[in-house]
C-alpha cells in the first residue's frame, strides 16, 4: 500500500470549512449563503406551499468507505478491483443509530411519523413533505420566492437555515434551502448541415491524414466531421469488437426533458454502425422521467450521448435513464414539487439498484458556487459509492473555458457568490469524478469554437494522485498570473479529453453537426466500456473509479495535447501544455495502448 493514499482518503469528498453567522439562542446556523447574483428576492410563499424536504444524515463510516475506494481503485494495491457489494456499501453509509433517533424525535415533535417519511435503502436520506410554514419553524428561517432574472425561473428558497444545537451534528444537509443551482446541459452550439464541409464536401475529401500526437492515420474527412469510424481510428480502437457475451454495460443519464429517440438512433446506426441496426437500449425512468418518442421532441443532448456512447461500444448492454426534470414550477400551487437538483435523485435511484452499468456518462453540470458545499459533498459521496462498487463515473468538463455557464463570453459573470463579489474563475460541478475536456481537428488541439471547461475546484482539495502532474503544471505558470482567480490547492480538472466538435448525429430525422464537451464525455465512456470488455474477457474485474489508475499506470496510454487554450472571464484562460493541463487533462485516449497497460 502506498502511503500517499493516506492523504487522499481525507481528500475525496472533504472540503474547507466556511465560517457561519450566529443564530437564535438554542439554534446553530447550519448553512448560510450570500444572496445569489442574478436572482431577486420576492414575496413570501403561501404558508401552505408544500416543500419536499430532503434531510441527509451523516454517513457514519464514510471514511472507511473512502479507504476501501482507494484500495480497490489503486492498481498497485493488493485489493485492486475487489469491489464492494450494494449491501456492504449501505452498511458503511448507514447513519449512526443515535443520529436516526435524534432526527426521528425532532420530526415527531412536528407531528411527522414514520408513515410520513421516505427513506433511502441505507437510511442516510429522509424525505418528507411539509408546508413551508412548518419548515420555517423547524429550521428557524424564512423562505421567499426568488426569481432568476435572465430566465424567469422561480424557486422557493432561503439564504440561511439553522438547526437546534443538539441536532447540529446529527444532520449533514437539508435541501431545498440554500440551493440556487440551475443544472444545464454542457451542450454547445449546433451547426446545421448546410455547412458545405459537413455533408458532401467532407465525404468527398478522400485519403488519410496523420495525427501527430498519436501517430494514427485517419480518414481526411475526420478533420471536419467526426463519426464513429473517426474516433476508432484516432483512438486506436479500429477492429476491436466487444463480446456481447461478457457481462459488461454502459449507461447515459438524461435530464431536463431530453428524450433519446430510437428512430434517430436507427438512422445513425444505418449511417455509421450498420451492424448495430435494429438494436436499442434499455430505457429506465427515474422519479417519473418520461420517454416521449415523438420525433419532434427528440433532444440533441440525448441524441448525441446515446448515439456515440452506444455506437462506440456496441454490442455492450446499454441503458438510458430519463430523470424527471423540473416541471414549470408554481410557488403558489399546493402540489408538492421536487425542486432539488435532479442528479441526486438519479444517484438515489441507481444506488438502490443491485446492478449498475459499469461505465456511466453525464453531460450536465452546474457552476460549482451555485451548489451549496454540503450538498456538493453529499453528491460526491454518492459518486464514491458507485466507484467502490466498480462503476466508472464520467462527466463532461463544461464548454465555457475558465468562465461561468454563460455561453456569451461578453456577458460571462466571473464573480464570487460569497457576498464579496470578487472576480474569480468559475469551476464546474461535479468535477470530483472523471472529468472529460474537448479537442478538435487532426492533429488534435484543444477546442476553440467553444472552450473546454477547466481549472481548479474551490470546494475540493487536490487529491494526491494528481499531485505530481498538477504541481508541475502550476510551477510552469508565469509567476503571479491569475493570482486570486483560482485555487491552486484545488482539485484540477479535466482529467482527460476527447474530440468534442463537429460530431455527425441524427436529430429529428436529419443529420446534424454538433459539438461540446457533451460529445467528449460519452466518447470517453464508450472507450472505457471497450476497456472493460477487454478486462472482463480475461476474467479481470472492471475498471471502477478511474483516476488513481489514469494518473499512474494509465499515463502512457494518452496522447498529450499541447496546443490550444480555454479562455473565459475576459482572460486567455490556461494553455494546453506538455503533460497534464486544466484544458485537456492528461490528453486523449489510445485504446490499444491502454488495453495493454491495464
Ligand atoms: C485540419 O484542420 C485544421 C483546422 O482547420 C488545420 O489546421 C489542419 O492543418 C488540418 N489537418 C490536416 C492534416 O490537414
Ligand atoms: C432491421 O429490421 C428491418 C425491418 O424489420 C429489416 O428489414 C432489416 O433487414 C433489419 N436489419 C438488420 C441489419 O437486421
Ligand atoms: C409530436 O409533438 C408535436 C409538437 O409538440 C405535436 O404537434 C404533434 O402532434 C406530436 N405528434 C404526435 C404523434 O403526438
Ligand atoms: C442488460 O441490462 C438490463 C438492465 O440492467 C438487464 O435487465 C438485462 O438483463 C441485461 N441484458 C443482458 C444480456 O445482460
Ligand atoms: C459585482 O461586481 C461587478 C464588477 O465590479 C459589478 O458589475 C456587479 O454589479 C457587482 N454585483 C453585485 C451583486 O454587487
Ligand atoms: C500561454 O501561452 C502564451 C504563448 O506562449 C503565453 O504568452 C501565455 O502567457 C501562456 N498563458 C498561460 C496562462 O500560461
GROMACS .gro file of C-alpha atoms in nm, residues 182-186 343 362-367 395-396 428-430:
model
   17
  182UNK     CA    1  -2.957   2.571  -1.238
  183UNK     CA    2  -2.849   2.245  -1.396
  184UNK     CA    3  -2.766   2.296  -1.759
  185UNK     CA    4  -2.654   2.075  -2.038
  186UNK     CA    5  -2.291   2.111  -2.129
  343UNK     CA    6  -2.877   1.430  -1.025
  362UNK     CA    7  -2.324   1.257  -1.780
  363UNK     CA    8  -2.306   1.573  -1.990
  364UNK     CA    9  -2.473   1.811  -1.745
  365UNK     CA   10  -2.327   2.033  -1.478
  366UNK     CA   11  -2.361   2.341  -1.261
  367UNK     CA   12  -2.140   2.631  -1.166
  395UNK     CA   13  -1.869   1.385  -1.657
  396UNK     CA   14  -1.809   1.646  -1.925
  428UNK     CA   15  -1.784   2.342  -1.280
  429UNK     CA   16  -1.956   2.090  -1.050
  430UNK     CA   17  -1.915   1.798  -1.034
   0.00000   0.00000   0.00000
